[in-house]
Amino acid sequence: MRHLLATEGLSLENAVRILDTAEEMAAVGEREIKKLPALRGRTVVNLFFEDSTRTRISFEAAAKRLSADVINFAAKGSSVSKGESLKDTAQTLEAMSADAVVIRHWASGAPHRLAESGWINAAVINAGDGTHEHPTQALLDAFTLRRHWSRLAGTPSAGGNLAGMRIAVAGDVLHSRVARSNVWLLQTLGASVTLVAPPTLLPVGVEAWPCEVSYDLDSVLDRGVDAIMMLRVQAERMQASFFPSPREYSRRWGFDDARLARLDELGLADTVILHPGPMNRGLEISSAAADSPRSTVLAQVRNGVSVRMAALYLLLSGNLHPEPAPGHRAATTSETAL
Ligand code: NCD
């Protein structure tokens, strides 16, 4: 496997190898000197066509902890805003001898295009493409959940076993690459996933995904969940009105204070709350929930660095197994569009 483009089609073997290596990387992160020489002399380019705070910083920290040289390339203020195509940008990077290109793009399928085009030799890592996939986010979520699940079981955080874990992923599924990547990865790792959203915020074809679907957050909580992942309402991707009002949204689909209290009433003492960030406090999640001891939001950010170190290291050292052709579910972007 040369590129990390999606979790759809990512084998259990490779997923576990990334998660187990991330545990080793996390141990390095606890040392006083957090740096490893593993990628000394290699160049990692962060190619961001969409705004990002934590993902870009996280990849930068990961590459630097592995001693790689890092070039940050933001599309705003670059020749991309003058209309330069992905192909020209890619070939410029190739001429600079990039070993890995971490790409975030507003177009679903752009990372696949880059990886399969022959324009570059570098390993390509998808850092979020349109509404398609965000595999390293799903891996860091799985890493966070695996640690939680194994702590409860009193076993080391290793292997792929999330069997028996019930996970609800709730909110704006329609626009969420995080939801897509998580559904595929979590089911590969053995968890059972329920998507919860208003009907207007569920994608066409969701019936074919390996998960259950519900419109009713309270009934999903009442049945019992071990983790609940809240998704951001992605207003910037909404051209129409998908729900009556923010108040109505947070009452029906937000993780508010009442639902936080409900977890205690239900005796769900070990249920954790995830959010990929950035959060709309008061909309999909209340401040009390986001800042409660159940919240894993900051642990997710911390774990993101370890997981991205693992992905960069394994791809650049050729230590992942060959995969069958990756899924092309939303990889529909044409060359001209880029
Ligand atoms: C997510 C993204 O960009 O897809 N955020 C992130 O990577 N931390 C989720 C989001 O923007 O809501």
Coordinates of C-alpha atoms in Angstrom, one line a residue, residues 59-212:
F59 CA 0.5 16.6 10.2
E60 CA 3.2 19.2 10.6
A61 CA 3.9 18.1 14.2
A62 CA 3.9 14.5 13.1
A63 CA 6.4 15.0 10.3
K64 CA 8.7 17.1 12.5
R65 CA 8.7 14.6 15.3
L66 CA 10.0 12.1 12.7
S67 CA 12.7 14.6 11.7
A68 CA 11.3 15.1 8.1
D69 CA 11.5 18.5 6.4
V70 CA 8.1 20.0 6.1
I71 CA 6.7 22.4 3.4
N72 CA 3.4 24.0 4.1
F73 CA 1.5 24.9 1.0
A74 CA -1.8 26.7 1.5
A75 CA -3.8 27.3 -1.7
K76 CA -4.9 30.7 -0.6
G77 CA -2.1 33.2 -1.5
S78 CA -0.5 30.7 -3.8
S79 CA -0.7 30.3 -7.6
V80 CA -3.7 28.1 -7.1
S81 CA -5.8 31.2 -6.5
K82 CA -4.5 32.4 -9.9
G83 CA -6.0 29.3 -11.4
E84 CA -3.1 26.9 -11.4
S85 CA -4.4 23.3 -11.8
L86 CA -3.8 20.4 -9.5
K87 CA -1.6 18.9 -12.1
D88 CA 0.7 21.9 -12.3
T89 CA 0.9 22.2 -8.6
A90 CA 1.7 18.5 -8.3
Q91 CA 4.4 18.7 -10.8
T92 CA 6.0 21.6 -9.0
L93 CA 6.0 19.5 -5.8
E94 CA 7.5 16.6 -7.7
A95 CA 10.3 18.9 -9.0
M96 CA 11.0 19.7 -5.3
S97 CA 11.3 15.9 -4.6
A98 CA 8.5 15.5 -2.2
D99 CA 8.4 12.1 -0.6
A100 CA 4.9 12.5 0.8
V101 CA 2.1 14.8 -0.1
V102 CA -0.7 15.4 2.5
I103 CA -3.6 16.8 0.6
R104 CA -6.8 18.4 1.7
H105 CA -9.1 19.4 -1.1
W106 CA -12.7 20.7 -1.5
A107 CA -13.2 18.2 -4.4
S108 CA -14.1 14.6 -3.5
G109 CA -11.7 12.4 -5.3
A110 CA -8.8 14.9 -5.6
P111 CA -6.3 12.7 -3.6
H112 CA -7.2 9.7 -5.7
R113 CA -6.6 11.7 -8.8
L114 CA -3.2 12.8 -7.5
A115 CA -2.2 9.3 -6.4
E116 CA -3.2 7.6 -9.7
S117 CA -2.3 10.3 -12.2
G118 CA 1.4 9.4 -12.5
W119 CA 2.1 13.2 -12.0
I120 CA 4.1 12.5 -8.8
N121 CA 6.0 9.7 -7.2
A122 CA 5.3 10.7 -3.6
A123 CA 3.0 8.8 -1.2
V124 CA -0.3 10.6 -1.0
I125 CA -2.2 10.9 2.2
N126 CA -5.8 12.1 2.1
A127 CA -6.4 14.8 4.8
G128 CA -10.0 15.3 3.8
D129 CA -11.5 15.4 0.4
G130 CA -14.9 17.2 -0.1
T131 CA -17.6 15.2 1.5
H132 CA -15.9 11.9 0.8
E133 CA -13.2 10.6 3.2
H134 CA -10.9 11.7 6.0
P135 CA -9.0 8.5 6.8
T136 CA -6.5 9.8 9.4
Q137 CA -9.4 11.4 11.4
A138 CA -11.2 8.0 11.5
L139 CA -7.9 6.3 12.5
L140 CA -7.4 8.7 15.4
D141 CA -11.0 8.3 16.5
A142 CA -10.5 4.5 16.4
F143 CA -7.3 4.8 18.3
T144 CA -9.1 6.9 21.0
L145 CA -12.0 4.4 21.1
R146 CA -9.7 1.4 21.2
R147 CA -7.8 2.8 24.2
H148 CA -11.1 3.5 26.0
W149 CA -12.4 0.0 25.2
S150 CA -9.3 -1.8 26.3
R151 CA -9.0 0.3 29.5
L152 CA -12.6 -0.9 30.4
A153 CA -11.7 -4.5 29.6
G154 CA -8.4 -4.2 31.5
T155 CA -6.4 -5.4 28.4
P156 CA -3.6 -3.6 26.5
S157 CA -4.6 -1.3 23.6
A158 CA -3.5 -3.5 20.7
G159 CA -5.0 -5.5 17.8
G160 CA -8.2 -4.6 16.1
N161 CA -10.9 -5.7 18.5
L162 CA -13.7 -3.2 19.0
A163 CA -16.2 -6.1 19.0
G164 CA -19.3 -5.4 21.1
M165 CA -18.7 -1.7 21.1
R166 CA -21.8 0.3 20.2
I167 CA -21.0 3.7 18.6
A168 CA -23.5 6.3 17.6
V169 CA -22.3 8.9 15.0
A170 CA -24.8 11.8 15.1
G171 CA -25.4 15.0 13.1
D172 CA -24.6 16.3 9.7
V173 CA -23.8 12.9 8.1
L174 CA -24.6 14.3 4.6
H175 CA -21.6 16.6 4.5
S176 CA -19.3 14.6 6.7
R177 CA -16.2 12.9 5.4
V178 CA -15.5 12.0 9.1
A179 CA -18.7 10.0 9.3
R180 CA -18.0 8.1 6.1
S181 CA -14.4 7.2 7.1
N182 CA -15.5 6.2 10.6
V183 CA -18.3 3.9 9.4
W184 CA -16.0 1.9 7.2
L185 CA -13.1 1.7 9.7
L186 CA -15.2 1.0 12.8
Q187 CA -17.0 -1.8 11.2
T188 CA -13.7 -3.3 10.0
L189 CA -12.6 -3.2 13.6
G190 CA -15.7 -5.0 14.8
A191 CA -17.8 -2.2 16.3
S192 CA -21.5 -1.7 15.6
V193 CA -22.3 1.8 14.3
T194 CA -25.6 3.7 14.2
L195 CA -25.8 6.9 12.3
V196 CA -28.3 9.4 13.7
A197 CA -29.4 12.4 11.7
P198 CA -32.4 14.3 10.4
P199 CA -33.6 12.6 7.2
T200 CA -32.5 15.8 5.2
L201 CA -28.9 15.3 6.4
L202 CA -28.4 11.7 5.4
P203 CA -26.8 10.9 2.0
V204 CA -28.5 9.0 -0.8
G205 CA -27.5 5.4 -0.7
V206 CA -26.8 5.3 3.1
E207 CA -28.8 2.0 3.3
A208 CA -25.8 0.3 1.6
W209 CA -23.4 1.4 4.3
P210 CA -22.4 -1.1 6.9
C211 CA -24.3 0.5 9.8
E212 CA -27.8 1.1 11.2

